[in-house]
Amino acid sequence: MNQRLSACLLFGALLSLPLTTRGQETNSTIARRTILNGPSFQTEDPAEISRGTSPSVSARELSIPERAVKAYTKGIDRLSKNDPAGSLIHLQRAASEFPNFYEAYHAMGVAQLRLGHGEEARQAFQKSIDASGGHYAGPHFGLGALLCNQQKFTEAEPIIRKALELAPGFGPGHFILAWALFGLNRLDEAQQIAHEASIRDPKLALAHLLLANIYIRRSDYSEELVELDAYLRLKPDGPLSGQAREAQEYAKRKLAGSVVIIEAAQAKP
């Protein structure tokens, strides 16, 4: 497996961020609550909001024009249906109606990434950070992952840590931090945090793939196989499953070779 994490990991990490709304109601009050009740990176525990605890609508939600809410909802719907280009039309309209619509800028960043537009994604994430006063974790995670994919790990680390201060319970965020630490060759820290990410989110296959990469650097083929097996159980047909299976076969050959060497050494008088 390539020692450098591929762009697929970036997209996998970002696509796991909870962006989609939980319904397509047309009533403006319900639409505002859809924005509020969607998993929010501002909370201590994003899972609490995702359970639908019916929080009251904030003054900010009430200040968002109905046209902006409807455009945002349509944009998120298009994004959830794998139409990033179509989503941008609506998200840009939402932001033009309400310039401080930081959720819309964040979604634009994800849409631009899906289109392969790195610089446009960076600008959108930064607009989201600025519009929220730095209190919305989503664009911090997005910008951090983008910088990791560009191998700007030193620059990415503090941005990701800031995001985790805002949303400490978000499993994929821990994965992105582990990715940055892996890039900085701080393997012990990366291993610990990637392991935590896999516990926080048992379906986060990317955490196992990152752990496999860490063990590759250490030439620990036995542990590498454990993590590759875990990844393939979760993603048998994922975009990197072919590479994972190739890595499996290579690790098995290396382990078999090690056994032969040990047995030969033990057989010497």
PDB file of N, CA, C and O in Angstrom, residues 4-17 106 110 113 118 121-122 125 137-153 155-157 159-161 163 170 172-173 175-177 179-180 206:
ATOM      1  N   ARG A   4       1.809   7.020   1.459  1.00  0.00           N
ATOM      2  CA  ARG A   4       1.079   8.277   1.581  1.00  0.00           C
ATOM      3  C   ARG A   4      -0.404   7.998   1.411  1.00  0.00           C
ATOM      4  O   ARG A   4      -0.822   7.339   0.475  1.00  0.00           O
ATOM      5  N   LEU A   5      -1.185   8.501   2.341  1.00  0.00           N
ATOM      6  CA  LEU A   5      -2.623   8.305   2.237  1.00  0.00           C
ATOM      7  C   LEU A   5      -3.144   8.977   0.981  1.00  0.00           C
ATOM      8  O   LEU A   5      -2.769  10.086   0.649  1.00  0.00           O
ATOM      9  N   SER A   6      -4.008   8.297   0.285  1.00  0.00           N
ATOM     10  CA  SER A   6      -4.489   8.809  -0.988  1.00  0.00           C
ATOM     11  C   SER A   6      -5.617   9.803  -0.813  1.00  0.00           C
ATOM     12  O   SER A   6      -6.185   9.960   0.264  1.00  0.00           O
ATOM     13  N   ALA A   7      -5.950  10.477  -1.904  1.00  0.00           N
ATOM     14  CA  ALA A   7      -7.051  11.453  -1.875  1.00  0.00           C
ATOM     15  C   ALA A   7      -8.364  10.790  -1.517  1.00  0.00           C
ATOM     16  O   ALA A   7      -9.262  11.447  -0.991  1.00  0.00           O
ATOM     17  N   CYS A   8      -8.485   9.499  -1.765  1.00  0.00           N
ATOM     18  CA  CYS A   8      -9.726   8.803  -1.415  1.00  0.00           C
ATOM     19  C   CYS A   8      -9.997   8.902   0.075  1.00  0.00           C
ATOM     20  O   CYS A   8     -11.147   8.958   0.504  1.00  0.00           O
ATOM     21  N   LEU A   9      -8.935   8.899   0.885  1.00  0.00           N
ATOM     22  CA  LEU A   9      -9.132   9.008   2.314  1.00  0.00           C
ATOM     23  C   LEU A   9      -9.700  10.368   2.683  1.00  0.00           C
ATOM     24  O   LEU A   9     -10.537  10.492   3.566  1.00  0.00           O
ATOM     25  N   LEU A  10      -9.222  11.398   2.034  1.00  0.00           N
ATOM     26  CA  LEU A  10      -9.754  12.731   2.275  1.00  0.00           C
ATOM     27  C   LEU A  10     -11.246  12.760   2.010  1.00  0.00           C
ATOM     28  O   LEU A  10     -12.039  13.197   2.846  1.00  0.00           O
ATOM     29  N   PHE A  11     -11.639  12.296   0.842  1.00  0.00           N
ATOM     30  CA  PHE A  11     -13.058  12.327   0.504  1.00  0.00           C
ATOM     31  C   PHE A  11     -13.854  11.427   1.430  1.00  0.00           C
ATOM     32  O   PHE A  11     -14.956  11.770   1.830  1.00  0.00           O
ATOM     33  N   GLY A  12     -13.294  10.272   1.779  1.00  0.00           N
ATOM     34  CA  GLY A  12     -13.990   9.390   2.704  1.00  0.00           C
ATOM     35  C   GLY A  12     -14.223  10.053   4.041  1.00  0.00           C
ATOM     36  O   GLY A  12     -15.313   9.966   4.617  1.00  0.00           O
ATOM     37  N   ALA A  13     -13.207  10.739   4.534  1.00  0.00           N
ATOM     38  CA  ALA A  13     -13.350  11.424   5.815  1.00  0.00           C
ATOM     39  C   ALA A  13     -14.388  12.519   5.743  1.00  0.00           C
ATOM     40  O   ALA A  13     -15.230  12.669   6.628  1.00  0.00           O
ATOM     41  N   LEU A  14     -14.358  13.303   4.693  1.00  0.00           N
ATOM     42  CA  LEU A  14     -15.279  14.423   4.583  1.00  0.00           C
ATOM     43  C   LEU A  14     -16.701  13.969   4.302  1.00  0.00           C
ATOM     44  O   LEU A  14     -17.661  14.560   4.792  1.00  0.00           O
ATOM     45  N   LEU A  15     -16.840  12.908   3.522  1.00  0.00           N
ATOM     46  CA  LEU A  15     -18.196  12.434   3.227  1.00  0.00           C
ATOM     47  C   LEU A  15     -18.853  11.856   4.467  1.00  0.00           C
ATOM     48  O   LEU A  15     -20.069  11.717   4.518  1.00  0.00           O
ATOM     49  N   SER A  16     -18.042  11.499   5.458  1.00  0.00           N
ATOM     50  CA  SER A  16     -18.624  10.976   6.685  1.00  0.00           C
ATOM     51  C   SER A  16     -19.115  12.087   7.602  1.00  0.00           C
ATOM     52  O   SER A  16     -19.818  11.830   8.568  1.00  0.00           O
ATOM     53  N   LEU A  17     -18.773  13.339   7.323  1.00  0.00           N
ATOM     54  CA  LEU A  17     -19.280  14.430   8.137  1.00  0.00           C
ATOM     55  C   LEU A  17     -20.781  14.548   7.934  1.00  0.00           C
ATOM     56  O   LEU A  17     -21.268  14.522   6.819  1.00  0.00           O
ATOM     57  N   HIS A 106     -19.818  25.981   4.636  1.00  0.00           N
ATOM     58  CA  HIS A 106     -19.197  24.676   4.928  1.00  0.00           C
ATOM     59  C   HIS A 106     -19.624  23.634   3.896  1.00  0.00           C
ATOM     60  O   HIS A 106     -18.787  22.896   3.348  1.00  0.00           O
ATOM     61  N   VAL A 110     -17.445  21.265   1.026  1.00  0.00           N
ATOM     62  CA  VAL A 110     -17.521  19.821   0.759  1.00  0.00           C
ATOM     63  C   VAL A 110     -17.879  19.571  -0.699  1.00  0.00           C
ATOM     64  O   VAL A 110     -17.315  18.692  -1.359  1.00  0.00           O
ATOM     65  N   LEU A 113     -14.892  20.094  -2.850  1.00  0.00           N
ATOM     66  CA  LEU A 113     -13.959  18.969  -2.739  1.00  0.00           C
ATOM     67  C   LEU A 113     -14.412  17.798  -3.600  1.00  0.00           C
ATOM     68  O   LEU A 113     -13.596  17.143  -4.255  1.00  0.00           O
ATOM     69  N   GLY A 118      -9.776  22.102  -5.019  1.00  0.00           N
ATOM     70  CA  GLY A 118      -9.159  22.294  -3.714  1.00  0.00           C
ATOM     71  C   GLY A 118      -9.122  23.730  -3.248  1.00  0.00           C
ATOM     72  O   GLY A 118      -9.452  24.031  -2.088  1.00  0.00           O
ATOM     73  N   ALA A 121     -12.532  24.972  -2.355  1.00  0.00           N
ATOM     74  CA  ALA A 121     -12.956  24.364  -1.090  1.00  0.00           C
ATOM     75  C   ALA A 121     -12.304  25.088   0.087  1.00  0.00           C
ATOM     76  O   ALA A 121     -12.960  25.383   1.091  1.00  0.00           O
ATOM     77  N   ARG A 122     -11.021  25.391  -0.039  1.00  0.00           N
ATOM     78  CA  ARG A 122     -10.319  26.089   1.037  1.00  0.00           C
ATOM     79  C   ARG A 122     -10.969  27.442   1.315  1.00  0.00           C
ATOM     80  O   ARG A 122     -11.188  27.814   2.470  1.00  0.00           O
ATOM     81  N   PHE A 125     -14.350  26.921   3.138  1.00  0.00           N
ATOM     82  CA  PHE A 125     -14.174  26.562   4.543  1.00  0.00           C
ATOM     83  C   PHE A 125     -13.749  27.779   5.365  1.00  0.00           C
ATOM     84  O   PHE A 125     -14.225  27.989   6.483  1.00  0.00           O
ATOM     85  N   ALA A 137     -17.319  23.797  14.092  1.00  0.00           N
ATOM     86  CA  ALA A 137     -16.206  22.869  13.912  1.00  0.00           C
ATOM     87  C   ALA A 137     -16.093  22.299  12.509  1.00  0.00           C
ATOM     88  O   ALA A 137     -14.996  21.965  12.062  1.00  0.00           O
ATOM     89  N   GLY A 138     -17.214  22.163  11.806  1.00  0.00           N
ATOM     90  CA  GLY A 138     -17.215  21.505  10.495  1.00  0.00           C
ATOM     91  C   GLY A 138     -16.168  22.016   9.536  1.00  0.00           C
ATOM     92  O   GLY A 138     -15.380  21.235   8.994  1.00  0.00           O
ATOM     93  N   PRO A 139     -16.082  23.329   9.274  1.00  0.00           N
ATOM     94  CA  PRO A 139     -15.081  23.814   8.323  1.00  0.00           C
ATOM     95  C   PRO A 139     -13.653  23.663   8.818  1.00  0.00           C
ATOM     96  O   PRO A 139     -12.728  23.558   8.015  1.00  0.00           O
ATOM     97  N   HIS A 140     -13.453  23.653  10.143  1.00  0.00           N
ATOM     98  CA  HIS A 140     -12.113  23.382  10.660  1.00  0.00           C
ATOM     99  C   HIS A 140     -11.687  21.960  10.283  1.00  0.00           C
ATOM    100  O   HIS A 140     -10.556  21.734   9.844  1.00  0.00           O
ATOM    101  N   PHE A 141     -12.602  21.005  10.458  1.00  0.00           N
ATOM    102  CA  PHE A 141     -12.293  19.632  10.061  1.00  0.00           C
ATOM    103  C   PHE A 141     -12.024  19.554   8.555  1.00  0.00           C
ATOM    104  O   PHE A 141     -11.078  18.901   8.118  1.00  0.00           O
ATOM    105  N   GLY A 142     -12.884  20.225   7.778  1.00  0.00           N
ATOM    106  CA  GLY A 142     -12.721  20.181   6.330  1.00  0.00           C
ATOM    107  C   GLY A 142     -11.405  20.778   5.890  1.00  0.00           C
ATOM    108  O   GLY A 142     -10.676  20.187   5.080  1.00  0.00           O
ATOM    109  N   LEU A 143     -11.059  21.947   6.443  1.00  0.00           N
ATOM    110  CA  LEU A 143      -9.807  22.601   6.078  1.00  0.00           C
ATOM    111  C   LEU A 143      -8.615  21.777   6.537  1.00  0.00           C
ATOM    112  O   LEU A 143      -7.618  21.641   5.807  1.00  0.00           O
ATOM    113  N   GLY A 144      -8.713  21.192   7.727  1.00  0.00           N
ATOM    114  CA  GLY A 144      -7.622  20.355   8.215  1.00  0.00           C
ATOM    115  C   GLY A 144      -7.383  19.151   7.330  1.00  0.00           C
ATOM    116  O   GLY A 144      -6.236  18.805   7.018  1.00  0.00           O
ATOM    117  N   ALA A 145      -8.460  18.489   6.899  1.00  0.00           N
ATOM    118  CA  ALA A 145      -8.318  17.331   6.020  1.00  0.00           C
ATOM    119  C   ALA A 145      -7.753  17.728   4.661  1.00  0.00           C
ATOM    120  O   ALA A 145      -6.928  17.015   4.080  1.00  0.00           O
ATOM    121  N   LEU A 146      -8.200  18.882   4.160  1.00  0.00           N
ATOM    122  CA  LEU A 146      -7.673  19.375   2.883  1.00  0.00           C
ATOM    123  C   LEU A 146      -6.170  19.614   2.976  1.00  0.00           C
ATOM    124  O   LEU A 146      -5.408  19.225   2.080  1.00  0.00           O
ATOM    125  N   LEU A 147      -5.722  20.231   4.067  1.00  0.00           N
ATOM    126  CA  LEU A 147      -4.292  20.489   4.252  1.00  0.00           C
ATOM    127  C   LEU A 147      -3.515  19.179   4.393  1.00  0.00           C
ATOM    128  O   LEU A 147      -2.389  19.056   3.894  1.00  0.00           O
ATOM    129  N   CYS A 148      -4.109  18.194   5.057  1.00  0.00           N
ATOM    130  CA  CYS A 148      -3.456  16.883   5.157  1.00  0.00           C
ATOM    131  C   CYS A 148      -3.256  16.280   3.775  1.00  0.00           C
ATOM    132  O   CYS A 148      -2.195  15.730   3.471  1.00  0.00           O
ATOM    133  N   ASN A 149      -4.272  16.378   2.945  1.00  0.00           N
ATOM    134  CA  ASN A 149      -4.164  15.816   1.609  1.00  0.00           C
ATOM    135  C   ASN A 149      -3.097  16.528   0.783  1.00  0.00           C
ATOM    136  O   ASN A 149      -2.508  15.942  -0.121  1.00  0.00           O
ATOM    137  N   GLN A 150      -2.829  17.786   1.131  1.00  0.00           N
ATOM    138  CA  GLN A 150      -1.774  18.553   0.469  1.00  0.00           C
ATOM    139  C   GLN A 150      -0.430  18.380   1.174  1.00  0.00           C
ATOM    140  O   GLN A 150       0.535  19.054   0.826  1.00  0.00           O
ATOM    141  N   GLN A 151      -0.384  17.500   2.172  1.00  0.00           N
ATOM    142  CA  GLN A 151       0.808  17.194   2.957  1.00  0.00           C
ATOM    143  C   GLN A 151       1.302  18.401   3.751  1.00  0.00           C
ATOM    144  O   GLN A 151       2.484  18.493   4.086  1.00  0.00           O
ATOM    145  N   LYS A 152       0.394  19.289   4.103  1.00  0.00           N
ATOM    146  CA  LYS A 152       0.735  20.438   4.944  1.00  0.00           C
ATOM    147  C   LYS A 152       0.327  20.097   6.379  1.00  0.00           C
ATOM    148  O   LYS A 152      -0.534  20.731   6.986  1.00  0.00           O
ATOM    149  N   PHE A 153       0.990  19.086   6.920  1.00  0.00           N
ATOM    150  CA  PHE A 153       0.560  18.512   8.190  1.00  0.00           C
ATOM    151  C   PHE A 153       0.787  19.452   9.370  1.00  0.00           C
ATOM    152  O   PHE A 153      -0.019  19.493  10.292  1.00  0.00           O
ATOM    153  N   GLU A 155       0.665  22.682   9.373  1.00  0.00           N
ATOM    154  CA  GLU A 155      -0.382  23.695   9.313  1.00  0.00           C
ATOM    155  C   GLU A 155      -1.737  23.110   9.700  1.00  0.00           C
ATOM    156  O   GLU A 155      -2.568  23.787  10.315  1.00  0.00           O
ATOM    157  N   ALA A 156      -1.953  21.841   9.376  1.00  0.00           N
ATOM    158  CA  ALA A 156      -3.254  21.219   9.626  1.00  0.00           C
ATOM    159  C   ALA A 156      -3.495  20.925  11.101  1.00  0.00           C
ATOM    160  O   ALA A 156      -4.627  21.069  11.593  1.00  0.00           O
ATOM    161  N   GLU A 157      -2.460  20.510  11.827  1.00  0.00           N
ATOM    162  CA  GLU A 157      -2.649  20.015  13.191  1.00  0.00           C
ATOM    163  C   GLU A 157      -3.391  20.987  14.106  1.00  0.00           C
ATOM    164  O   GLU A 157      -4.401  20.600  14.737  1.00  0.00           O
ATOM    165  N   ILE A 159      -5.406  23.400  13.433  1.00  0.00           N
ATOM    166  CA  ILE A 159      -6.770  23.621  12.951  1.00  0.00           C
ATOM    167  C   ILE A 159      -7.664  22.455  13.363  1.00  0.00           C
ATOM    168  O   ILE A 159      -8.803  22.649  13.809  1.00  0.00           O
ATOM    169  N   ILE A 160      -7.134  21.252  13.241  1.00  0.00           N
ATOM    170  CA  ILE A 160      -7.924  20.072  13.626  1.00  0.00           C
ATOM    171  C   ILE A 160      -8.131  20.033  15.131  1.00  0.00           C
ATOM    172  O   ILE A 160      -9.219  19.694  15.630  1.00  0.00           O
ATOM    173  N   ARG A 161      -7.114  20.397  15.884  1.00  0.00           N
ATOM    174  CA  ARG A 161      -7.253  20.405  17.349  1.00  0.00           C
ATOM    175  C   ARG A 161      -8.299  21.429  17.786  1.00  0.00           C
ATOM    176  O   ARG A 161      -9.048  21.191  18.746  1.00  0.00           O
ATOM    177  N   ALA A 163     -10.913  22.229  16.037  1.00  0.00           N
ATOM    178  CA  ALA A 163     -12.193  21.596  15.730  1.00  0.00           C
ATOM    179  C   ALA A 163     -12.596  20.609  16.817  1.00  0.00           C
ATOM    180  O   ALA A 163     -13.768  20.543  17.211  1.00  0.00           O
ATOM    181  N   PHE A 170     -16.647  13.791  18.104  1.00  0.00           N
ATOM    182  CA  PHE A 170     -16.823  13.454  16.693  1.00  0.00           C
ATOM    183  C   PHE A 170     -15.704  12.524  16.224  1.00  0.00           C
ATOM    184  O   PHE A 170     -14.563  12.946  16.033  1.00  0.00           O
ATOM    185  N   PRO A 172     -14.813  10.879  13.333  1.00  0.00           N
ATOM    186  CA  PRO A 172     -14.009  11.176  12.145  1.00  0.00           C
ATOM    187  C   PRO A 172     -13.020  12.313  12.351  1.00  0.00           C
ATOM    188  O   PRO A 172     -11.974  12.358  11.709  1.00  0.00           O
ATOM    189  N   GLY A 173     -13.326  13.233  13.273  1.00  0.00           N
ATOM    190  CA  GLY A 173     -12.379  14.301  13.563  1.00  0.00           C
ATOM    191  C   GLY A 173     -11.112  13.773  14.190  1.00  0.00           C
ATOM    192  O   GLY A 173      -9.999  14.259  13.894  1.00  0.00           O
ATOM    193  N   PHE A 175      -9.930  10.836  13.600  1.00  0.00           N
ATOM    194  CA  PHE A 175      -9.216  10.216  12.486  1.00  0.00           C
ATOM    195  C   PHE A 175      -8.381  11.251  11.725  1.00  0.00           C
ATOM    196  O   PHE A 175      -7.224  11.007  11.384  1.00  0.00           O
ATOM    197  N   ILE A 176      -8.962  12.435  11.463  1.00  0.00           N
ATOM    198  CA  ILE A 176      -8.242  13.450  10.698  1.00  0.00           C
ATOM    199  C   ILE A 176      -7.008  13.923  11.480  1.00  0.00           C
ATOM    200  O   ILE A 176      -5.933  14.143  10.903  1.00  0.00           O
ATOM    201  N   LEU A 177      -7.145  14.068  12.810  1.00  0.00           N
ATOM    202  CA  LEU A 177      -5.980  14.442  13.617  1.00  0.00           C
ATOM    203  C   LEU A 177      -4.910  13.348  13.551  1.00  0.00           C
ATOM    204  O   LEU A 177      -3.714  13.643  13.412  1.00  0.00           O
ATOM    205  N   TRP A 179      -4.395  11.361  11.145  1.00  0.00           N
ATOM    206  CA  TRP A 179      -3.815  11.465   9.809  1.00  0.00           C
ATOM    207  C   TRP A 179      -2.697  12.513   9.792  1.00  0.00           C
ATOM    208  O   TRP A 179      -1.604  12.289   9.266  1.00  0.00           O
ATOM    209  N   ALA A 180      -2.960  13.672  10.411  1.00  0.00           N
ATOM    210  CA  ALA A 180      -1.944  14.729  10.464  1.00  0.00           C
ATOM    211  C   ALA A 180      -0.710  14.260  11.236  1.00  0.00           C
ATOM    212  O   ALA A 180       0.436  14.499  10.812  1.00  0.00           O
ATOM    213  N   LEU A 206     -11.858   3.948   7.730  1.00  0.00           N
ATOM    214  CA  LEU A 206     -10.632   4.671   7.446  1.00  0.00           C
ATOM    215  C   LEU A 206      -9.652   4.643   8.612  1.00  0.00           C
ATOM    216  O   LEU A 206      -8.437   4.679   8.414  1.00  0.00           O
TER     217      LEU A 206
END
